[in-house]
Amino acid sequence: MNNTRILRTTNILLLLTGYQLHWFVAKSHRFRVSIVPVIGLVVLSCIYIACLVQHFEAHSLLQLVKSMSPFLHGLIRLQALLGVKVFIYAFYASARSIGPANDIAKTLPFKSNGSGNDRKDYYAYALIFSTLSVLFGLGFYIAYEMDFVLPPLEHIMIGLGLFIPHYVLGGALRFFNILSWLSCDQLQHLRTDVEEELGVCMAKQNAKIELASTSLATSGSSVRMEALQRQCQQLEQLAGRLERLFQAMQRSLILLFVVNSHCLLGGIYIYIYYYNVWYVLLEGSLRRVFYAGNILIYACILCDYIGLLLTQMLLQRERSKFLEHLKLSLSQREWMPKDMRSVVKDMRNILCSAFNFKFCSVLRFDVAHFALLQILQGLTIAVIVLYVYFNDTISAINDSIGGNDDE
């Protein structure tokens, strides 16, 4: 893979989203603070503050929402307040993650020539741009249905006030995804090197090749041992660096899950309320715009989660392949020298304990636990939506009965 181009592309995207204050220097393979991202952050912060103020204006669109659904109004206000914390924390987390990211970047192989892309490069670009492609694709469709006429500035500012924190924090997920992907590729190359080294040793032992002298045999064995020890150190360093990166970014990922859960709650509640109450207010293109906007929430969150789970699944798959080959080699005792066996055991122990990420050292991060978490989240959202909807329905019936009694 062209790691320089992938990291540079990711860096430019994160600068545009406002997540990073660092510029990736291709020559030194490091991220360094740059004045241009700092200026961009100041501009983005001013825009965000102006949009946030709109949420608390006395005569804004949100007052109309409050008269229609106090619960939805509260959700929007809560999202705005949560967004302030997310927006501030995202830049702190970005600065905190640069150290582990530099540790990973400086160990990656970088191409000195060649401009072509291989298949892995396209996979990396898909991880970077998938969510944004869905976002802009549905956004273009919404603009088409609205005849490319901008809504009132007040509505745009309210939407941006809710969207900007999520957009910024989404950069944390993309940054973690791409570094995990590059680390997975590095682990694959390391596994291939170890397999080749052990394969050569086993072939020579099974074929019982006799070298010309004992000194040459000792020298060849010593070279292979040094190579394996070096690869064991590389494996330990890779595992430690990726673990430090996860520790630096886990709170950002947790915050993103919380924001996504809140967005899902709002999206599902709006759809249920619209389907039963508000459908009479929208017709034709406005109804299609509503559906596209509602689908946009689920599609972007789904793309984020698919990318995150895909990188972790591939990383775990490479780890499992590596571990299985080491266990198979250790099971064949007759050909492996004692000192080489000790190094292989060290690699096995590293793999057994490495790449097992846990949020706050409690919840293991894998597909099974993530699916369970999403099921619990879905059940919680369903209970809240049903409770609020039935409560609103009962209130509407009581108001109708009270009005009839007054007549």
Coordinates of C-alpha atoms in Angstrom, one line a residue:
M1 CA 0.0 0.0 0.0
N2 CA 1.0 3.6 -0.5
N3 CA 0.9 4.5 3.2
T4 CA 2.1 8.0 2.6
R5 CA -0.7 8.8 0.3
I6 CA -3.3 7.2 2.6
L7 CA -2.1 9.1 5.7
R8 CA -1.9 12.3 3.7
T9 CA -5.5 11.9 2.4
T10 CA -6.8 11.1 5.8
N11 CA -5.0 14.0 7.3
I12 CA -6.4 16.5 4.7
L13 CA -9.9 15.1 5.3
L14 CA -9.6 15.5 9.1
L15 CA -8.3 19.0 8.7
L16 CA -11.4 19.8 6.6
T17 CA -13.7 18.3 9.2
G18 CA -12.0 20.3 12.0
Y19 CA -10.8 17.2 13.9
Q20 CA -7.0 17.7 13.6
L21 CA -4.6 20.5 14.4
H22 CA -1.7 18.6 12.9
W23 CA -0.2 18.3 9.4
F24 CA 1.3 15.1 8.2
V25 CA 4.9 15.6 7.1
A26 CA 5.7 13.0 4.5
K27 CA 9.4 13.3 4.8
S28 CA 9.6 12.7 8.5
H29 CA 6.4 10.5 8.6
R30 CA 5.1 12.5 11.6
F31 CA 2.2 14.7 12.5
R32 CA 3.2 18.2 13.5
V33 CA 1.1 21.2 14.7
S34 CA 0.4 23.6 11.8
I35 CA -1.0 27.2 11.8
V36 CA -3.5 26.5 9.0
P37 CA -5.5 23.9 11.0
V38 CA -5.5 26.3 14.0
I39 CA -7.0 29.1 11.9
G40 CA -9.5 26.6 10.5
L41 CA -10.5 25.6 14.0
V42 CA -11.0 29.2 15.0
V43 CA -13.3 29.8 12.0
L44 CA -15.2 26.6 12.6
S45 CA -15.6 27.5 16.3
C46 CA -17.1 30.9 15.4
I47 CA -19.6 29.3 13.0
Y48 CA -20.5 26.7 15.6
I49 CA -21.1 29.3 18.3
A50 CA -23.3 31.4 16.0
C51 CA -25.3 28.3 15.1
L52 CA -25.6 27.2 18.8
V53 CA -27.0 30.6 19.8
Q54 CA -29.8 30.1 17.3
H55 CA -31.0 27.2 19.4
F56 CA -31.8 29.5 22.3
E57 CA -33.4 32.4 20.5
A58 CA -36.8 33.2 21.8
H59 CA -38.5 33.3 18.3
S60 CA -36.7 30.5 16.6
L61 CA -38.1 27.4 14.8
L62 CA -37.6 25.4 18.0
Q63 CA -40.4 27.2 19.7
L64 CA -42.8 25.8 17.0
V65 CA -41.4 22.4 17.7
K66 CA -42.0 22.9 21.4
S67 CA -45.6 23.6 20.8
M68 CA -46.0 20.4 18.7
S69 CA -43.8 18.1 20.8
P70 CA -42.1 19.1 24.1
F71 CA -40.2 15.8 24.1
L72 CA -38.7 16.5 20.7
H73 CA -37.8 20.0 21.8
G74 CA -36.1 18.6 24.8
L75 CA -34.2 16.1 22.7
I76 CA -32.9 18.9 20.4
R77 CA -31.8 21.1 23.3
L78 CA -30.1 18.1 25.0
Q79 CA -28.3 17.3 21.7
A80 CA -27.1 20.9 21.5
L81 CA -25.8 20.8 25.0
L82 CA -24.2 17.5 24.4
G83 CA -22.7 18.8 21.2
V84 CA -20.8 21.6 23.2
K85 CA -19.1 19.0 25.3
V86 CA -18.3 16.8 22.3
F87 CA -17.0 19.8 20.2
I88 CA -14.6 20.8 23.0
Y89 CA -13.4 17.3 23.9
A90 CA -12.8 16.3 20.2
F91 CA -9.8 18.7 19.9
Y92 CA -8.3 17.6 23.2
A93 CA -8.7 14.0 22.1
S94 CA -7.2 14.7 18.7
A95 CA -4.1 16.2 20.3
R96 CA -3.8 13.3 22.8
S97 CA -3.9 10.7 20.0
I98 CA -1.1 12.2 17.9
G99 CA 1.6 10.7 20.0
P100 CA 0.5 7.1 19.6
A101 CA -0.3 7.8 15.9
N102 CA 3.2 9.0 15.3
D103 CA 4.6 5.9 17.0
I104 CA 2.6 3.8 14.5
A105 CA 3.4 6.0 11.5
K106 CA 7.1 5.9 12.0
T107 CA 7.2 2.1 11.8
L108 CA 5.1 1.8 8.6
P109 CA 6.8 0.9 5.3
F110 CA 6.6 3.9 3.0
K111 CA 7.1 3.7 -0.8
S112 CA 9.8 5.9 -2.2
N113 CA 8.5 5.6 -5.8
G114 CA 5.6 4.4 -7.7
S115 CA 2.2 6.2 -8.0
G116 CA -0.1 3.3 -8.6
N117 CA -2.7 2.0 -6.2
D118 CA -3.3 -1.6 -5.3
R119 CA -6.5 -3.2 -4.0
K120 CA -5.7 -2.5 -0.4
D121 CA -5.4 1.3 -1.1
Y122 CA -9.0 1.3 -2.4
Y123 CA -10.2 -0.5 0.7
A124 CA -8.5 2.2 2.8
Y125 CA -10.1 5.0 0.8
A126 CA -13.5 3.3 1.2
L127 CA -13.0 3.4 5.0
I128 CA -12.1 7.1 4.8
F129 CA -14.9 8.3 2.4
S130 CA -17.8 5.8 2.8
T131 CA -19.8 7.7 5.4
L132 CA -19.1 11.1 3.7
S133 CA -20.2 9.6 0.3
V134 CA -23.5 8.5 1.8
L135 CA -23.9 11.9 3.5
F136 CA -23.3 13.9 0.3
G137 CA -25.2 11.5 -1.9
L138 CA -28.4 11.8 0.2
G139 CA -27.7 15.5 0.7
F140 CA -27.7 16.0 -3.1
Y141 CA -30.9 14.1 -3.4
I142 CA -32.6 16.3 -0.7
A143 CA -31.3 19.4 -2.6
Y144 CA -32.7 18.0 -5.8
E145 CA -36.1 17.5 -4.3
M146 CA -36.0 21.1 -2.9
D147 CA -35.1 22.4 -6.4
F148 CA -31.7 23.4 -5.1
V149 CA -33.3 26.2 -3.1
L150 CA -31.8 26.9 0.3
P151 CA -34.0 26.8 3.3
P152 CA -34.2 29.9 5.6
L153 CA -30.9 30.8 7.2
E154 CA -32.4 30.1 10.7
H155 CA -33.1 26.5 9.7
I156 CA -29.6 26.0 8.3
M157 CA -28.0 27.3 11.5
I158 CA -30.1 25.1 13.7
G159 CA -29.2 22.1 11.6
L160 CA -25.5 23.0 11.6
G161 CA -25.5 23.5 15.4
L162 CA -26.6 19.8 15.7
F163 CA -24.5 18.5 12.9
I164 CA -21.0 20.1 13.4
P165 CA -20.1 18.3 16.7
H166 CA -21.1 14.9 15.2
Y167 CA -19.1 15.7 12.0
V168 CA -16.0 16.7 14.0
L169 CA -16.2 13.7 16.3
G170 CA -16.7 11.3 13.4
G171 CA -13.1 12.2 12.5
A172 CA -11.9 10.3 15.5
L173 CA -13.5 7.1 14.2
R174 CA -12.0 7.6 10.7
F175 CA -8.6 8.3 12.2
F176 CA -8.8 5.1 14.4
N177 CA -10.1 3.1 11.5
I178 CA -7.3 4.0 9.1
L179 CA -4.5 3.5 11.7
S180 CA -6.0 0.1 12.6
W181 CA -6.2 -0.8 8.9
L182 CA -2.5 0.1 8.4
S183 CA -1.5 -1.8 11.6
C184 CA -3.5 -4.8 10.3
D185 CA -1.5 -4.7 7.1
Q186 CA 1.7 -4.5 9.1
L187 CA 0.7 -7.5 11.2
Q188 CA 0.0 -9.4 8.0
H189 CA 3.5 -8.7 6.6
L190 CA 5.0 -9.7 10.0
R191 CA 3.1 -12.9 10.0
T192 CA 4.3 -13.7 6.5
D193 CA 7.9 -13.1 7.4
V194 CA 7.7 -15.3 10.5
E195 CA 6.0 -18.1 8.5
E196 CA 8.7 -17.9 5.9
E197 CA 11.5 -18.0 8.6
L198 CA 10.0 -20.9 10.4
G199 CA 9.3 -22.7 7.1
V200 CA 12.9 -22.4 6.1
C201 CA 14.0 -23.8 9.4
M202 CA 11.6 -26.7 9.2
A203 CA 12.5 -27.5 5.6
K204 CA 16.2 -27.6 6.4
Q205 CA 15.7 -29.8 9.4
N206 CA 13.4 -32.2 7.7
A207 CA 15.6 -32.5 4.6
K208 CA 18.6 -33.0 6.9
I209 CA 20.9 -30.7 4.9
E210 CA 24.4 -31.0 6.1
L211 CA 26.4 -27.8 5.9
A212 CA 30.1 -27.8 5.0
S213 CA 31.2 -26.9 8.5
T214 CA 29.9 -26.6 12.0
S215 CA 30.8 -22.9 12.1
L216 CA 28.6 -22.3 9.1
A217 CA 25.7 -24.2 10.7
T218 CA 26.1 -22.2 13.9
S219 CA 26.3 -19.0 11.9
G220 CA 23.1 -19.8 9.9
S221 CA 21.2 -20.8 13.0
S222 CA 22.4 -17.6 14.8
V223 CA 21.1 -15.4 11.8
R224 CA 17.7 -17.1 11.9
M225 CA 17.5 -16.6 15.7
E226 CA 18.3 -12.9 15.4
A227 CA 15.6 -12.5 12.7
L228 CA 13.0 -14.2 14.9
Q229 CA 14.0 -12.1 17.9
R230 CA 13.7 -9.0 15.9
Q231 CA 10.3 -10.0 14.6
C232 CA 9.2 -10.8 18.1
Q233 CA 10.2 -7.3 19.2
Q234 CA 8.4 -5.8 16.2
L235 CA 5.2 -7.7 17.2
E236 CA 5.4 -6.5 20.8
Q237 CA 6.0 -2.9 19.7
L238 CA 3.1 -3.1 17.2
A239 CA 0.7 -4.5 19.9
G240 CA 1.8 -1.9 22.4
R241 CA 1.4 1.1 20.0
L242 CA -2.0 0.0 18.8
E243 CA -3.1 -0.5 22.4
R244 CA -1.9 3.0 23.4
L245 CA -3.8 4.4 20.4
F246 CA -7.0 2.7 21.5
Q247 CA -6.5 4.0 25.1
A248 CA -6.1 7.5 23.8
M249 CA -9.2 7.3 21.6
Q250 CA -11.6 5.1 23.4
R251 CA -13.4 8.0 25.1
S252 CA -13.9 9.6 21.7
L253 CA -15.5 6.4 20.4
I254 CA -17.7 6.1 23.5
L255 CA -18.8 9.7 23.0
L256 CA -19.6 9.0 19.4
F257 CA -21.7 6.0 20.4
V258 CA -23.6 8.2 22.8
V259 CA -24.2 10.9 20.2
N260 CA -25.3 8.3 17.7
S261 CA -27.7 6.7 20.2
H262 CA -29.2 10.1 20.9
C263 CA -29.6 10.7 17.1
L264 CA -31.2 7.3 16.7
L265 CA -33.7 8.1 19.5
G266 CA -34.6 11.4 17.8
G267 CA -34.8 9.9 14.3
I268 CA -37.0 7.0 15.4
Y269 CA -39.3 9.3 17.5
I270 CA -39.7 11.8 14.7
Y271 CA -40.6 9.0 12.2
I272 CA -43.2 7.4 14.5
Y273 CA -44.7 10.8 15.4
Y274 CA -44.7 11.8 11.7
Y275 CA -46.3 8.5 10.6
N276 CA -49.1 8.9 13.0
V277 CA -49.6 12.7 13.4
W278 CA -47.5 14.9 11.1
Y279 CA -48.1 13.1 7.8
V280 CA -50.9 15.5 7.0
L281 CA -48.5 18.5 7.0
L282 CA -46.2 17.2 4.3
E283 CA -47.0 16.2 0.8
G284 CA -45.1 15.4 -2.4
S285 CA -41.5 16.5 -2.5
L286 CA -41.6 17.6 1.1
R287 CA -42.5 14.1 2.2
R288 CA -39.7 12.6 0.2
V289 CA -37.3 15.2 1.7
F290 CA -38.5 14.1 5.2
Y291 CA -37.9 10.4 4.4
A292 CA -34.4 11.1 2.9
G293 CA -33.4 13.2 5.9
N294 CA -34.6 10.5 8.3
I295 CA -32.8 7.7 6.4
L296 CA -29.7 9.8 6.3
I297 CA -29.3 9.4 10.1
Y298 CA -29.4 5.6 10.0
A299 CA -27.3 5.3 6.9
C300 CA -24.4 7.4 8.2
I301 CA -24.4 5.7 11.6
L302 CA -24.5 2.3 9.9
C303 CA -21.5 3.2 7.6
D304 CA -19.5 4.3 10.7
Y305 CA -20.2 1.1 12.5
I306 CA -19.6 -1.1 9.5
G307 CA -16.2 0.5 8.9
L308 CA -15.2 0.2 12.6
L309 CA -16.3 -3.4 12.9
L310 CA -14.7 -4.3 9.6
T311 CA -11.2 -3.1 10.6
Q312 CA -11.4 -4.8 14.0
M313 CA -12.6 -8.1 12.4
L314 CA -9.7 -8.1 9.9
L315 CA -7.3 -7.3 12.7
Q316 CA -8.6 -10.2 14.8
R317 CA -8.5 -12.5 11.8
E318 CA -4.9 -11.7 11.2
R319 CA -4.1 -12.2 14.9
S320 CA -5.9 -15.6 14.8
K321 CA -4.0 -16.8 11.7
F322 CA -0.7 -15.7 13.2
L323 CA -1.6 -17.5 16.5
E324 CA -2.7 -20.7 14.8
H325 CA 0.5 -20.9 12.8
L326 CA 2.7 -20.4 15.9
K327 CA 0.7 -23.1 17.8
L328 CA 1.1 -25.5 14.9
S329 CA 4.9 -24.8 14.8
L330 CA 5.2 -25.4 18.6
S331 CA 3.3 -28.7 18.2
Q332 CA 6.1 -30.0 16.0
R333 CA 8.8 -30.4 18.6
E334 CA 11.2 -32.6 16.6
W335 CA 12.7 -29.9 14.3
M336 CA 12.6 -26.7 16.5
P337 CA 15.7 -25.9 18.7
K338 CA 15.1 -25.0 22.3
D339 CA 16.1 -21.3 22.0
M340 CA 13.9 -20.8 18.9
R341 CA 11.0 -22.5 20.6
S342 CA 11.3 -20.0 23.5
V343 CA 11.1 -17.0 21.0
V344 CA 8.0 -18.6 19.3
K345 CA 6.4 -19.0 22.7
D346 CA 7.0 -15.3 23.4
M347 CA 5.3 -14.4 20.2
R348 CA 2.4 -16.7 21.1
N349 CA 2.0 -15.1 24.5
I350 CA 2.0 -11.6 23.0
L351 CA -0.7 -12.5 20.5
C352 CA -2.8 -14.1 23.2
S353 CA -2.9 -10.9 25.3
A354 CA -2.6 -8.3 22.5
F355 CA -5.3 -6.7 20.3
N356 CA -8.0 -7.5 22.8
F357 CA -9.4 -4.0 23.3
K358 CA -11.7 -3.1 26.2
F359 CA -13.6 0.1 26.8
C360 CA -12.6 1.4 30.2
S361 CA -11.0 -2.1 30.8
V362 CA -14.5 -3.6 31.2
L363 CA -16.4 -4.1 28.0
R364 CA -14.6 -6.1 25.3
F365 CA -14.7 -4.5 21.9
D366 CA -15.7 -7.3 19.5
V367 CA -18.6 -8.1 17.2
A368 CA -20.6 -10.1 19.7
H369 CA -20.4 -7.5 22.5
F370 CA -21.1 -4.7 20.0
A371 CA -24.2 -6.5 18.7
L372 CA -25.4 -7.0 22.2
L373 CA -24.9 -3.4 23.0
Q374 CA -26.9 -2.4 19.9
I375 CA -29.7 -4.7 20.9
L376 CA -29.9 -3.2 24.4
Q377 CA -29.8 0.3 22.8
G378 CA -32.6 -0.6 20.4
L379 CA -34.8 -2.0 23.2
T380 CA -34.2 1.1 25.3
I381 CA -35.1 3.5 22.5
A382 CA -38.2 1.4 21.7
V383 CA -39.3 1.7 25.4
I384 CA -38.7 5.4 25.5
V385 CA -40.5 6.1 22.2
L386 CA -43.5 4.0 23.1
Y387 CA -43.8 5.6 26.5
V388 CA -43.6 9.1 25.1
Y389 CA -45.9 8.4 22.2
F390 CA -48.6 6.8 24.4
N391 CA -48.2 9.6 26.9
D392 CA -48.7 12.2 24.1
T393 CA -51.7 10.3 22.8
I394 CA -53.3 10.2 26.2
S395 CA -52.7 13.9 26.7
A396 CA -54.2 14.6 23.3
I397 CA -57.3 12.5 24.2
N398 CA -57.7 14.3 27.5
D399 CA -57.4 17.7 25.9
S400 CA -60.1 16.7 23.3
I401 CA -62.4 15.4 26.1
G402 CA -61.8 18.6 28.1
G403 CA -62.6 20.7 25.0
N404 CA -65.9 18.8 24.4
D405 CA -66.9 19.3 28.1
D406 CA -66.3 23.1 27.8
E407 CA -68.7 23.2 24.8

